[in-house]
Coordinates of C-alpha atoms in Angstrom, one line a residue:
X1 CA -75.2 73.2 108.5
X2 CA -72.9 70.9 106.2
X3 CA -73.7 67.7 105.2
X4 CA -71.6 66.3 108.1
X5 CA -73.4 68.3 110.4
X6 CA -76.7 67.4 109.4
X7 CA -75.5 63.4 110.0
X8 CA -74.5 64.1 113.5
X9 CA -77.7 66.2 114.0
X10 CA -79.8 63.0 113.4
X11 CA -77.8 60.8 114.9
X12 CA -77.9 63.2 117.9
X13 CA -81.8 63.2 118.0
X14 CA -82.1 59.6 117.3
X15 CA -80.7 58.9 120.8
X16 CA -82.7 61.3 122.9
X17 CA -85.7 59.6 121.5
X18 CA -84.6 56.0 122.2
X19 CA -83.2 57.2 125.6
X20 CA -86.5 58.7 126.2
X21 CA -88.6 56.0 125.1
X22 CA -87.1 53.2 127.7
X23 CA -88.4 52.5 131.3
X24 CA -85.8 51.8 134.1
X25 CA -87.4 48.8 134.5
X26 CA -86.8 47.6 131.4
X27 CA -82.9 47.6 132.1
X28 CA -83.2 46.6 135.8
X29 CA -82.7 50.0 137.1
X30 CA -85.1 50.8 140.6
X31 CA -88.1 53.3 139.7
X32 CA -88.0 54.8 143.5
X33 CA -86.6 58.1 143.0
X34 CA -88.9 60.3 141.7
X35 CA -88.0 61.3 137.8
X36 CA -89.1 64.4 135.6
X37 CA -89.6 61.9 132.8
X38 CA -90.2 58.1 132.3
X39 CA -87.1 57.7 130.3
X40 CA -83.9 57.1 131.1
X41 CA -81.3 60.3 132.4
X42 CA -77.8 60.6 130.0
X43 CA -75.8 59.1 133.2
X44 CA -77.8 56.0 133.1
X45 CA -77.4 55.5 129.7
X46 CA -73.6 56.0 129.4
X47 CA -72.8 54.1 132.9
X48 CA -74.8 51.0 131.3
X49 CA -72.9 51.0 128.1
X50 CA -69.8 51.5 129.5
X51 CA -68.6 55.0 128.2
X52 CA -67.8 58.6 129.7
X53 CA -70.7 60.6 130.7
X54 CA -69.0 63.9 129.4
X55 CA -68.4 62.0 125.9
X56 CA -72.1 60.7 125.2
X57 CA -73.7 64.0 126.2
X58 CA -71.5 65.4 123.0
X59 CA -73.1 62.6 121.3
X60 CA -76.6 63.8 121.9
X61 CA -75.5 67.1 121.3
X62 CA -74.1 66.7 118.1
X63 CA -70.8 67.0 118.2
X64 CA -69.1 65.3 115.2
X65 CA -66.6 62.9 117.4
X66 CA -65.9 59.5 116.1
X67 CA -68.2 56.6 117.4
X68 CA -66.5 53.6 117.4
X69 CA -68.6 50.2 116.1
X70 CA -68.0 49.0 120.1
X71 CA -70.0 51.9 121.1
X72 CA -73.0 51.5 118.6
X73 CA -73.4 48.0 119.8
X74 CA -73.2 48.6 123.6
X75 CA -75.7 51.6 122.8
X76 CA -78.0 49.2 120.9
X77 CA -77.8 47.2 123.4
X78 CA -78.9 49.5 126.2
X79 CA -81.3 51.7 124.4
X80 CA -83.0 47.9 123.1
X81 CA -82.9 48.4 119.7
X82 CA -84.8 46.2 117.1
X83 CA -82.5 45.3 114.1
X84 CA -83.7 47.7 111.9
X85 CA -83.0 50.5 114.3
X86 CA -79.8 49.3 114.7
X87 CA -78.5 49.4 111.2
X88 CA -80.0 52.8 111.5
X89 CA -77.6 53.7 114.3
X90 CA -75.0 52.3 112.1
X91 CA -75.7 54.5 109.1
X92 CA -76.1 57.9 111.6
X93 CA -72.4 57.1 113.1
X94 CA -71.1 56.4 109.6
X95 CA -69.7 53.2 110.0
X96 CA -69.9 50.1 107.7
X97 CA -72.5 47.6 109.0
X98 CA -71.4 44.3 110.6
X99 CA -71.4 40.9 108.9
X100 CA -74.0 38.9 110.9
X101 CA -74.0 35.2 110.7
X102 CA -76.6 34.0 109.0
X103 CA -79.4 32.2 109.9
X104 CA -81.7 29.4 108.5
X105 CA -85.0 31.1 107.2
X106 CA -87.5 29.0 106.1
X107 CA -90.5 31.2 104.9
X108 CA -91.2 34.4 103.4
X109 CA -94.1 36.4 104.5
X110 CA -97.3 36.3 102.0
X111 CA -96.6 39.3 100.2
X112 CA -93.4 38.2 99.0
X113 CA -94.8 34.9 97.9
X114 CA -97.8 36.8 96.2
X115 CA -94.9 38.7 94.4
X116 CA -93.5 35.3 93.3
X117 CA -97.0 34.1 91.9
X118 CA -97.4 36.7 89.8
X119 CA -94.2 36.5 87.9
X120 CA -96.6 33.9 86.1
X121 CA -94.0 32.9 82.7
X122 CA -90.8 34.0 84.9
X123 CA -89.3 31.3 86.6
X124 CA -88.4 33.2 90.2
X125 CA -86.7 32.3 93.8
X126 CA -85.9 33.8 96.8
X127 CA -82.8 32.8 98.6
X128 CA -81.7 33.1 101.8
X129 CA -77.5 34.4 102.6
X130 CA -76.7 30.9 102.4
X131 CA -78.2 30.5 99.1
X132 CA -80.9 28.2 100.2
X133 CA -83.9 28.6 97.9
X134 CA -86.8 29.2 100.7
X135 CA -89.6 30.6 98.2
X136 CA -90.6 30.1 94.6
X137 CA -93.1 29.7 92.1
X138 CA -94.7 27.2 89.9
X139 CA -92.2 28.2 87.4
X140 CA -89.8 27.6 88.6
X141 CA -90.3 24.6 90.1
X142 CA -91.4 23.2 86.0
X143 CA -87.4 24.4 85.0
X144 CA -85.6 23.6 88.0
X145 CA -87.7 21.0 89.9
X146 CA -90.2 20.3 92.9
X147 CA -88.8 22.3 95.5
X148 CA -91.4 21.1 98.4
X149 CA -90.1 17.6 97.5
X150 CA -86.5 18.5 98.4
X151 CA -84.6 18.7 101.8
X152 CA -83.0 22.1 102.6
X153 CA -79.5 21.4 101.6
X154 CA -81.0 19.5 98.4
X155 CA -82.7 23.3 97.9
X156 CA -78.9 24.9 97.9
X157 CA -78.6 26.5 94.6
X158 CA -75.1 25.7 94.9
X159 CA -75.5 22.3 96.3
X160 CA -77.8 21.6 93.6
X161 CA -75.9 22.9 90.6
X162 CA -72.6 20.6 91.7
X163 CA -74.3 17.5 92.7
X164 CA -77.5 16.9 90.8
X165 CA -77.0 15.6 87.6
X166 CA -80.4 17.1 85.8
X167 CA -78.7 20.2 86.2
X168 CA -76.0 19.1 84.0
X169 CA -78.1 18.1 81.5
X170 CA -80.5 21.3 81.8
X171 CA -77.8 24.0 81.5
X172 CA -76.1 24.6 78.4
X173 CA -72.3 24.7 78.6
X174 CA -72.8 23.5 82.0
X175 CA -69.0 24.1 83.2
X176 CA -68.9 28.2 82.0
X177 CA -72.3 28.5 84.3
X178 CA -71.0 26.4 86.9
X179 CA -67.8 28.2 87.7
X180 CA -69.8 31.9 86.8
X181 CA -72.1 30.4 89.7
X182 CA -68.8 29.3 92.5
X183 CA -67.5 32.5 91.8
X184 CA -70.7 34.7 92.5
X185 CA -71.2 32.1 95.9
X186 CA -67.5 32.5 96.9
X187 CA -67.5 36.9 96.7
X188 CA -70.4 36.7 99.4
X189 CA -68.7 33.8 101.6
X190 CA -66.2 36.8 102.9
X191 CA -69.2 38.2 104.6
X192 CA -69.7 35.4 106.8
X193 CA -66.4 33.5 106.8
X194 CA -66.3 32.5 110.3
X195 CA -69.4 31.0 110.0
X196 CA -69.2 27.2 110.7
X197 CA -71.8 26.5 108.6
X198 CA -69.8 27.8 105.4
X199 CA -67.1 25.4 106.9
X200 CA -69.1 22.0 106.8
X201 CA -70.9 23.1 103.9
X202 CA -67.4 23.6 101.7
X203 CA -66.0 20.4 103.2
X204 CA -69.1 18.4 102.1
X205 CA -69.2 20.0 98.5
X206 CA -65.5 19.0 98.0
X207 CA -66.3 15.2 99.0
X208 CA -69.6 15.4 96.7
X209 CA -68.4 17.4 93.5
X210 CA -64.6 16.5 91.6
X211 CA -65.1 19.7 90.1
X212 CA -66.1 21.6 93.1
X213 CA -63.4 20.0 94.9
X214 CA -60.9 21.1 91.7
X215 CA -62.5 25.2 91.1
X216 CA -62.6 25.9 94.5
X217 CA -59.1 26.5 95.5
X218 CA -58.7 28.9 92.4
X219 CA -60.3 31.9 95.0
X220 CA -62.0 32.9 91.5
X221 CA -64.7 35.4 92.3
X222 CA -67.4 37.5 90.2
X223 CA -69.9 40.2 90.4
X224 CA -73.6 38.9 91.4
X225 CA -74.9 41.1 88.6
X226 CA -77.6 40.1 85.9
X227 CA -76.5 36.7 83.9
X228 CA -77.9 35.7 80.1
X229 CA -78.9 31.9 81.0
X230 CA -80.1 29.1 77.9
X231 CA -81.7 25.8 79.0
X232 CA -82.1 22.7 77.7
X233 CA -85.1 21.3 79.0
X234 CA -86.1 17.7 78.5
X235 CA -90.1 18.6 77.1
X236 CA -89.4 21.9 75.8
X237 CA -86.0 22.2 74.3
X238 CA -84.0 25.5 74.6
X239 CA -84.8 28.3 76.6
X240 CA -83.3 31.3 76.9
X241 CA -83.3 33.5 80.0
X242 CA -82.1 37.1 81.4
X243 CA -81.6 36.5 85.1
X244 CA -81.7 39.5 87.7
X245 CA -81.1 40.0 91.5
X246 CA -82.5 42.0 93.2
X247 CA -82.2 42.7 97.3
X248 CA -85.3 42.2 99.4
X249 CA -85.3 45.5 101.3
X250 CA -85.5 44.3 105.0
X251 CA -81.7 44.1 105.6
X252 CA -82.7 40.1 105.7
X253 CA -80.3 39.0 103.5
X254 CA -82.7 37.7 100.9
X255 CA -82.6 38.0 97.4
X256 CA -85.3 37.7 94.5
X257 CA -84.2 36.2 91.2
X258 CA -86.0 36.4 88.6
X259 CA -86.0 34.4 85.0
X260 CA -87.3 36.5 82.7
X261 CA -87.5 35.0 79.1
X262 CA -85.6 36.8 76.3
X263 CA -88.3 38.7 74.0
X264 CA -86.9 37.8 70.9
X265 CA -87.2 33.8 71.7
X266 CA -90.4 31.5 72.0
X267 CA -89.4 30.8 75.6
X268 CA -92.1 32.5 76.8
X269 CA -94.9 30.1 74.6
X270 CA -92.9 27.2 75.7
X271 CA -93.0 28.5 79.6
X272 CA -96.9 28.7 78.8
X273 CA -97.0 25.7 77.5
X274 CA -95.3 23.1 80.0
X275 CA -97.5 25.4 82.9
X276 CA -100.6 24.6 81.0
X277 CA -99.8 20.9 80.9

């Protein structure tokens, strides 16, 4: 069996055991007849989700035939799958998964946070799709600020950068970060661009920030990849930061970023320092 093969296989047994593992109750269907199993039959399954008997029992039997994204969600729909077995279905029919609108998260769970704590001299965030900062550490709040004594849009990495002035002061070339920043924000704001959140959010920026109001029509874009970052801090003086991303692996949208200081500076001492204070 080809790679191909093998794809459709899985995708194949994937459905038998989702089909199998819902009551008829469950999708308002009468449990009078008598059944061989508790699941539901094929017919159920495909007259629920709208398609052709004949075409989902190739489905189930493996037959590489082209599932359509209008399929996978009516399936997911009927077969009530969680979101992680959905992006699963997603993967199995080999097409690209959709762009949900984001949502407002306001915690982490404790593991992540512990994760956060640890990174004692590392200055480290987790953001949300909207680049909300929902999590961070004590770090981070001595470089960038008291997080628990801001508002959620105050908490906006990109809100922040363009409308709080400390932020001018505490980057080093400011501008070069600033636009690196918009750039990195406006290649993910394609994912979501009918979100009306974006919308408002853009509309306020422009009203609050000359510069954001001057950059953004530019549709400059760049790579969220790792970024060399130097401070200014008002105790401390220069500090000088790599800064990497990485993807929480839920399929929440959240990402870690971590400050970790250059080995070849005293930015860790100083880190030590103003945490000791």
């Amino acid at each position: 069996m080809n790679n191909e093969g093998h794809r459709y296989k899985e995708l194949s047994d994937f459905l038998k055991t989702r089909r199998a593992k819902i009551l008829p109750s469950q999708v308002g269907l009468s449990t009078a007849t008598r059944r061989r199993t508790s699941g539901l039959r094929r017919e159920e399954v495909a007259q629920l989700a709208g398609i052709g008997l004949t075409w989902y029992t190739w489905l189930e039997q493996g037959r590489q035939i082209h599932v359509s994204t209008q399929v996978i969600e009516s399936l997911s729909k009927v077969l009530l799958l969680d979101k992680q077995e959905r992006i699963h279905l997603y993967l199995l029919a080999n097409q690209p998964l959709p762009a949900d609108n984001p949502g407002y998260q306001g915690t982490v769970s404790p593991i992540l946070q512990h994760v956060l704590d640890r990174l004692v001299l590392c200055p480290s965030l987790i953001t949300d799709q909207r680049w909300n900062v929902i999590a961070w550490n004590e770090a981070a709040s001595a470089i960038l600020g008291d997080f628990s004594k801001m508002n959620a849009r105050e908490r906006n990495i990109v809100w922040g950068m363009f409308t709080d002035n400390k932020y001018k002061q505490l980057y080093v070339d400011w501008g070069m970060h600033a636009k690196a920043l918009l750039g990195r924000f406006r290649s993910t704001c394609g994912q979501y661009i009918e979100d009306s959140w974006l919308s408002q959010f853009i509309d306020d920026l422009k009203m609050q920030s000359t510069e954001f109001k001057i950059w953004w029509p530019l549709h400059e874009i760049q790579s969220d990849s790792e970024v060399y970052k130097q401070l200014n801090h008002p105790i401390v003086g220069i500090l000088d930061f790599e800064v990497s991303k990485f993807d929480v692996s839920d399929h929440s949208g959240l990402k870690l970023i971590v400050h970790t200081p250059v080995s070849e500076t005293d930015t860790a001492a100083k880190m030590k320092l103003l945490l000791d204070n």
